[in-house]
Tab-separated table of C-alpha atoms in Angstrom:
chain	number	residue	atom	x	y	z
A	621	UNK	CA	117.813	106.849	57.829
A	622	UNK	CA	116.196	109.620	55.516
A	623	UNK	CA	114.332	111.328	58.649
A	624	UNK	CA	117.617	111.184	60.594
A	625	UNK	CA	119.292	112.937	58.026
A	626	UNK	CA	116.853	115.678	57.474
A	627	UNK	CA	116.910	116.493	60.804
A	628	UNK	CA	120.671	116.840	61.032
A	629	UNK	CA	120.330	118.929	57.762
A	630	UNK	CA	117.906	121.114	60.113
A	631	UNK	CA	119.641	121.008	63.087
A	632	UNK	CA	122.624	122.383	61.367
A	633	UNK	CA	120.663	124.870	59.189
A	634	UNK	CA	119.687	125.953	63.151
A	635	UNK	CA	123.040	126.513	64.352
A	636	UNK	CA	124.052	128.499	61.722
A	637	UNK	CA	120.990	131.085	62.464
A	638	UNK	CA	122.727	134.108	63.715
A	639	UNK	CA	122.898	133.856	67.415
A	640	UNK	CA	122.842	130.380	67.489
A	641	UNK	CA	126.074	128.986	68.036
A	642	UNK	CA	126.330	131.261	71.257
A	643	UNK	CA	123.085	130.353	72.298
A	644	UNK	CA	124.397	126.598	72.288
A	645	UNK	CA	127.224	128.036	73.948
A	646	UNK	CA	125.564	129.713	76.617
A	647	UNK	CA	123.013	127.600	77.147
A	648	UNK	CA	120.690	127.855	80.454
A	649	UNK	CA	121.808	130.141	83.208
A	650	UNK	CA	120.393	130.941	87.087
A	651	UNK	CA	120.857	134.313	88.005
A	652	UNK	CA	120.610	135.202	92.035
A	653	UNK	CA	117.703	138.457	92.217
A	654	UNK	CA	118.606	139.324	95.826
A	655	UNK	CA	116.074	141.153	97.719
A	656	UNK	CA	117.968	144.430	98.051
A	657	UNK	CA	117.383	147.691	95.200
A	658	UNK	CA	120.980	147.250	93.471
A	659	UNK	CA	121.538	143.825	93.136
A	660	UNK	CA	118.081	143.076	91.539
A	661	UNK	CA	118.545	145.774	89.282
A	662	UNK	CA	122.158	144.553	88.588
A	663	UNK	CA	120.670	140.821	88.258
A	664	UNK	CA	117.704	141.755	85.890
A	665	UNK	CA	120.681	143.876	83.500
A	666	UNK	CA	122.159	140.698	83.199
A	667	UNK	CA	119.915	138.606	82.429
A	668	UNK	CA	118.605	141.571	79.383
A	669	UNK	CA	122.360	141.305	78.232
A	670	UNK	CA	123.268	137.943	78.326
A	671	UNK	CA	119.728	136.767	76.962
A	672	UNK	CA	119.850	139.406	74.254
A	673	UNK	CA	122.853	139.560	73.690
A	674	UNK	CA	124.284	136.612	74.460
A	675	UNK	CA	121.824	134.039	73.221
A	676	UNK	CA	120.993	132.598	76.752
A	677	UNK	CA	118.443	131.427	78.370
A	678	UNK	CA	118.413	133.116	82.208
A	679	UNK	CA	116.089	132.535	84.812
A	680	UNK	CA	115.911	134.421	88.252
A	681	UNK	CA	115.785	133.064	91.501
A	682	UNK	CA	115.345	134.523	95.160
A	683	UNK	CA	118.339	135.354	96.733
A	684	UNK	CA	119.857	137.211	99.825
A	685	UNK	CA	123.637	137.064	100.972
A	686	UNK	CA	124.035	133.463	103.299
A	687	UNK	CA	121.752	131.591	101.801
A	688	UNK	CA	122.807	131.959	98.499
A	689	UNK	CA	126.644	131.499	99.017
A	690	UNK	CA	125.439	128.730	100.803
A	691	UNK	CA	123.485	127.095	97.936
A	692	UNK	CA	126.211	128.007	95.481
A	693	UNK	CA	129.051	126.565	97.691
A	694	UNK	CA	127.187	123.516	98.495
A	695	UNK	CA	125.023	122.850	95.184
A	696	UNK	CA	126.535	124.589	92.587
A	697	UNK	CA	123.468	126.832	92.255
A	698	UNK	CA	122.297	129.359	90.865
A	699	UNK	CA	124.843	130.460	88.728
A	700	UNK	CA	125.599	133.660	89.369
A	701	UNK	CA	125.311	135.750	92.384
A	702	UNK	CA	125.048	138.976	90.595
A	703	UNK	CA	126.238	141.915	94.048
A	704	UNK	CA	127.803	139.477	97.058
A	705	UNK	CA	128.262	141.456	100.046
A	706	UNK	CA	131.495	139.191	100.697
A	707	UNK	CA	132.834	140.868	103.712
A	708	UNK	CA	130.416	138.392	106.070
A	709	UNK	CA	131.809	135.325	104.083
A	710	UNK	CA	135.550	135.999	103.341
A	711	UNK	CA	136.471	133.494	104.740
A	712	UNK	CA	134.882	130.497	103.043
A	713	UNK	CA	134.277	132.112	99.405
A	714	UNK	CA	138.415	132.240	99.533
A	715	UNK	CA	137.965	128.395	100.550
A	716	UNK	CA	135.865	127.718	98.437
A	717	UNK	CA	137.677	129.287	95.403
A	718	UNK	CA	141.042	128.202	96.542
A	719	UNK	CA	138.768	124.532	96.457
A	720	UNK	CA	137.417	125.350	93.138
A	721	UNK	CA	134.113	125.477	93.922
A	722	UNK	CA	133.104	128.845	93.140
A	723	UNK	CA	135.163	132.218	91.101
A	724	UNK	CA	135.248	135.835	92.139
A	725	UNK	CA	134.679	138.261	89.196
A	726	UNK	CA	134.607	141.983	88.945
A	727	UNK	CA	133.900	143.912	91.510
A	728	UNK	CA	130.502	145.349	90.236
A	729	UNK	CA	130.058	148.253	92.370
A	730	UNK	CA	133.936	149.540	91.360
A	731	UNK	CA	134.277	151.965	94.767
A	732	UNK	CA	132.865	149.318	96.944
A	733	UNK	CA	130.072	149.256	99.547
A	734	UNK	CA	130.624	152.860	101.680
A	735	UNK	CA	129.572	153.152	104.787
A	736	UNK	CA	130.102	156.767	107.060
A	737	UNK	CA	129.044	160.162	108.389
A	738	UNK	CA	127.696	162.131	105.776
A	739	UNK	CA	126.126	166.223	105.459
A	740	UNK	CA	124.798	167.623	102.835
A	741	UNK	CA	126.535	168.751	99.802
A	742	UNK	CA	125.071	172.821	100.003
A	743	UNK	CA	126.682	173.225	103.691
A	744	UNK	CA	129.873	171.059	102.693
A	745	UNK	CA	130.254	174.177	99.619
A	746	UNK	CA	129.445	176.820	102.031
A	747	UNK	CA	131.725	175.716	104.984
A	748	UNK	CA	134.083	174.052	103.036
A	749	UNK	CA	136.826	173.205	105.971
A	750	UNK	CA	134.342	170.919	107.252
A	751	UNK	CA	135.906	168.015	105.552
A	752	UNK	CA	136.820	165.437	108.849
A	753	UNK	CA	133.864	164.342	111.505
A	754	UNK	CA	135.359	166.323	113.895
A	755	UNK	CA	135.474	169.542	111.569
A	756	UNK	CA	131.845	168.861	111.802
A	757	UNK	CA	131.037	168.738	115.593
A	758	UNK	CA	132.753	172.090	116.091
A	759	UNK	CA	130.176	173.646	114.413
A	760	UNK	CA	126.880	172.306	116.595
A	761	UNK	CA	125.234	175.243	115.279
A	762	UNK	CA	124.548	173.892	111.196
A	763	UNK	CA	123.169	170.670	112.169
A	764	UNK	CA	120.027	171.306	114.250
A	765	UNK	CA	118.367	168.329	116.071
A	766	UNK	CA	115.020	168.332	114.177
A	767	UNK	CA	112.488	167.947	117.169
A	768	UNK	CA	114.539	170.940	118.960
A	769	UNK	CA	116.402	173.653	116.698
A	770	UNK	CA	118.343	174.369	119.992
A	771	UNK	CA	120.167	171.592	120.231
A	772	UNK	CA	122.913	169.829	117.848
A	773	UNK	CA	122.099	166.553	116.630
A	774	UNK	CA	123.778	163.076	114.716
A	775	UNK	CA	121.308	160.840	113.386
A	776	UNK	CA	121.588	157.853	114.055
A	777	UNK	CA	121.418	153.826	112.098
A	778	UNK	CA	117.735	152.337	112.319
A	779	UNK	CA	117.175	150.288	115.462
A	780	UNK	CA	118.217	146.566	115.652
A	781	UNK	CA	120.520	147.619	112.187
A	782	UNK	CA	124.033	146.669	113.639
A	783	UNK	CA	125.112	149.971	111.801
A	784	UNK	CA	122.839	151.962	115.083
A	785	UNK	CA	125.737	149.949	117.165
A	786	UNK	CA	128.776	150.858	115.813
A	787	UNK	CA	127.300	154.756	115.607
A	788	UNK	CA	126.823	155.371	119.249
A	789	UNK	CA	129.791	153.972	119.713
A	790	UNK	CA	131.616	156.834	117.279
A	791	UNK	CA	129.646	158.962	118.572
A	792	UNK	CA	130.585	158.227	122.074
A	793	UNK	CA	134.272	157.982	120.807
A	794	UNK	CA	133.953	161.469	119.506
A	795	UNK	CA	133.010	162.778	122.885
A	796	UNK	CA	129.825	163.826	120.842
A	797	UNK	CA	127.299	164.681	123.613
A	798	UNK	CA	130.477	167.213	125.429
A	799	UNK	CA	130.205	169.060	121.764
A	800	UNK	CA	126.752	169.722	122.252
A	801	UNK	CA	124.821	166.977	119.900
A	802	UNK	CA	122.061	164.749	120.996
A	803	UNK	CA	122.082	161.181	119.126
A	804	UNK	CA	118.747	161.056	117.232
A	805	UNK	CA	117.051	157.497	116.434
A	806	UNK	CA	114.386	157.945	113.678
A	807	UNK	CA	113.563	154.242	114.557
A	808	UNK	CA	113.171	152.852	110.925
A	809	UNK	CA	114.828	153.152	107.464
A	810	UNK	CA	111.842	154.878	106.478
A	811	UNK	CA	112.629	157.623	109.092
A	812	UNK	CA	115.913	157.640	108.023
A	813	UNK	CA	115.460	158.031	104.464
A	814	UNK	CA	112.534	161.227	105.630
A	815	UNK	CA	115.253	163.017	107.830
A	816	UNK	CA	117.573	163.946	105.022
A	817	UNK	CA	114.380	164.340	102.406
A	818	UNK	CA	112.963	167.178	105.512
A	819	UNK	CA	116.944	168.768	105.491
A	820	UNK	CA	116.591	169.265	101.985
A	821	UNK	CA	113.500	170.690	101.684
A	822	UNK	CA	113.808	172.876	104.718
A	823	UNK	CA	117.761	173.145	103.860
A	824	UNK	CA	118.917	172.808	106.850
A	825	UNK	CA	122.165	171.069	107.799
A	826	UNK	CA	121.991	167.320	108.463
A	827	UNK	CA	124.707	164.918	110.292
A	828	UNK	CA	124.707	161.365	110.300
A	829	UNK	CA	124.952	157.735	109.302
A	830	UNK	CA	124.241	156.192	106.018
A	831	UNK	CA	125.591	154.260	103.300
A	832	UNK	CA	125.763	153.552	99.434
A	833	UNK	CA	124.398	152.909	96.924
A	834	UNK	CA	121.454	153.913	97.696
A	835	UNK	CA	118.141	155.911	95.878
A	836	UNK	CA	118.563	158.762	98.469
A	837	UNK	CA	121.979	159.845	97.362
A	838	UNK	CA	121.105	159.407	94.245
A	839	UNK	CA	118.507	161.576	94.516
A	840	UNK	CA	119.755	164.075	97.115
A	841	UNK	CA	123.603	164.856	97.400
A	842	UNK	CA	125.132	164.722	100.063
A	843	UNK	CA	129.291	164.452	101.451
A	844	UNK	CA	131.076	162.099	103.335
A	845	UNK	CA	132.863	162.834	106.475
A	846	UNK	CA	136.792	161.165	106.979
A	847	UNK	CA	136.910	160.534	110.430
A	848	UNK	CA	140.365	161.832	110.290
A	849	UNK	CA	141.963	157.778	110.539
A	850	UNK	CA	141.919	154.340	108.703
A	851	UNK	CA	139.996	151.133	109.628
A	852	UNK	CA	141.472	149.097	112.468
A	853	UNK	CA	139.831	145.828	112.085
A	854	UNK	CA	141.072	144.680	115.404
A	855	UNK	CA	140.087	147.620	117.370
A	856	UNK	CA	136.085	147.570	114.675
A	857	UNK	CA	136.028	143.915	116.496
A	858	UNK	CA	136.369	144.514	119.527
A	859	UNK	CA	135.159	147.241	120.311
A	860	UNK	CA	133.307	149.275	117.736
A	861	UNK	CA	130.902	147.186	116.420
A	862	UNK	CA	130.561	145.960	120.248
A	863	UNK	CA	127.226	147.463	121.969
A	864	UNK	CA	127.879	149.390	125.238
A	865	UNK	CA	131.781	149.163	124.730
A	866	UNK	CA	132.952	150.762	127.657
A	867	UNK	CA	135.895	152.881	125.714
A	868	UNK	CA	135.554	152.720	122.099
A	869	UNK	CA	137.670	154.778	119.832
A	870	UNK	CA	137.904	156.604	116.722
A	871	UNK	CA	137.669	154.874	113.734
A	872	UNK	CA	136.742	154.533	110.138
A	873	UNK	CA	133.963	152.040	108.824
A	874	UNK	CA	135.530	149.118	106.349
A	875	UNK	CA	134.884	149.490	102.468
A	876	UNK	CA	132.907	146.629	101.617
A	877	UNK	CA	134.078	144.588	98.927
A	878	UNK	CA	131.385	143.793	96.745
A	879	UNK	CA	132.086	141.440	94.174
A	880	UNK	CA	130.099	139.330	91.225
A	881	UNK	CA	130.349	135.461	92.092
A	882	UNK	CA	129.933	131.881	90.003
A	883	UNK	CA	130.118	128.476	89.829
A	884	UNK	CA	133.164	127.097	88.751
A	885	UNK	CA	130.969	125.212	87.088
A	886	UNK	CA	129.149	127.443	85.190
A	887	UNK	CA	132.554	129.526	84.315
A	888	UNK	CA	133.412	126.308	82.310
A	889	UNK	CA	130.710	125.375	80.801
A	890	UNK	CA	130.173	129.299	79.540
A	891	UNK	CA	133.208	131.282	78.555
A	892	UNK	CA	131.133	133.933	76.732
A	893	UNK	CA	129.099	134.968	79.472
A	894	UNK	CA	132.626	135.258	82.233
A	895	UNK	CA	134.130	137.441	80.060
A	896	UNK	CA	131.397	139.370	79.993
A	897	UNK	CA	131.298	138.999	83.839
A	898	UNK	CA	134.730	139.741	84.904
A	899	UNK	CA	134.152	143.667	82.920
A	900	UNK	CA	131.162	145.012	83.655
A	901	UNK	CA	131.285	147.104	87.022
A	902	UNK	CA	129.568	150.222	87.659
A	903	UNK	CA	130.385	152.982	90.144
A	904	UNK	CA	128.103	154.096	93.444
A	905	UNK	CA	126.822	157.182	92.069
A	906	UNK	CA	125.685	155.820	88.576
A	907	UNK	CA	123.669	153.132	90.827
A	908	UNK	CA	122.239	155.631	93.026
A	909	UNK	CA	120.766	157.698	90.475
A	910	UNK	CA	118.886	154.491	88.773
A	911	UNK	CA	118.383	153.314	92.784
A	912	UNK	CA	116.792	157.543	92.576
A	913	UNK	CA	114.761	157.027	89.321
A	914	UNK	CA	113.219	154.095	89.795
A	915	UNK	CA	112.138	155.259	93.705
A	916	UNK	CA	110.451	158.153	92.378
A	917	UNK	CA	108.676	156.105	89.454
A	918	UNK	CA	107.839	153.704	91.853
A	919	UNK	CA	109.273	150.983	89.070
A	920	UNK	CA	110.285	147.682	89.677
A	921	UNK	CA	114.205	145.740	89.012
A	922	UNK	CA	113.129	144.777	85.233
A	923	UNK	CA	111.946	148.376	84.407
A	924	UNK	CA	115.252	150.148	86.850
A	925	UNK	CA	117.246	148.200	84.929
A	926	UNK	CA	115.786	149.053	80.960
A	927	UNK	CA	116.274	152.451	82.500
A	928	UNK	CA	119.568	151.988	82.634
A	929	UNK	CA	120.258	150.020	79.731
A	930	UNK	CA	118.294	152.773	77.811
A	931	UNK	CA	120.249	155.649	79.529
A	932	UNK	CA	123.747	155.305	80.087
A	933	UNK	CA	124.855	152.909	76.741
A	934	UNK	CA	128.589	154.491	77.085
A	935	UNK	CA	128.659	152.894	80.183
A	936	UNK	CA	127.568	149.208	79.872
A	937	UNK	CA	127.988	149.281	76.280
A	938	UNK	CA	132.468	149.326	77.282
A	939	UNK	CA	131.440	145.806	79.047
A	940	UNK	CA	130.973	143.894	75.571
A	941	UNK	CA	131.832	143.474	71.698
A	942	UNK	CA	130.183	146.222	69.575
A	943	UNK	CA	128.140	143.882	67.661
A	944	UNK	CA	126.834	142.147	70.867
A	945	UNK	CA	126.088	146.034	71.926
A	946	UNK	CA	123.841	146.012	69.027
A	947	UNK	CA	121.772	142.422	69.713
A	948	UNK	CA	120.961	144.328	73.318
A	949	UNK	CA	119.871	147.599	71.866
A	950	UNK	CA	117.720	145.715	69.429
A	951	UNK	CA	115.735	143.692	72.599
A	952	UNK	CA	115.112	147.028	74.652
């Protein structure tokens, strides 16, 4: 009886320690560390804030969009997917939310995942009349092909990616060949990145496909051009995204919705963590800068997350209460 009383006193004393109540309330958390840079860094940011700020015991698990979604929907694990690109699973996600298995929280990328055709900012600044792809195509002299500067070029998406099909169809829809432009295949993501880096080193024009948030757009200032029309989903599904479509029309890329998704079971058990995850979001410019630092320093996801917390306190401290922010800073 004395042992039981003593253990009760000890437990009460431990519970009274700073952060102990939060630890008891938060408990264990599993977070999907997706296999692309922005999501991987976000997972480590969440881990550091939940552990240092809220006393959670966080574990990272390897993830990818559909396998992670399926596991969360069917098995209730992991607890958190910090960066879920929901366009590819919209219908099943909406069903899972409606049936009480999953919750869709903050749009972690506040301006969404963005695809399109871009030009260097120094070209845009020197030619302020160029706001659209159509206007850029009126100036083939500004966008020389890398292998033959006497010709103009539009740089395509890497081989085997779905955006290679849409870029080829849009090239056809714009009549770019008739305007003197070749469609250049760089062969890989590294080749695409290298073509942008080379353009900036040589201060020559570049026009082609890219997406955000990425390290390249964090390192090199680019401007996304308008396609002059909105996104027509029916046309996109029927033709723009279909290989060798006979008569493609000009169309805009959809903005990808990118949200934090959690299991309902976790949300019910961890209200303090949910309050944070409902608020936490960052913009593509900030993510791009962090990814550029990560690339330049050959840093890990964890190192990039720490760099973000050390460099952008004005942003992340708005996500949490001041006392929680002080704990996170102390944990760095």
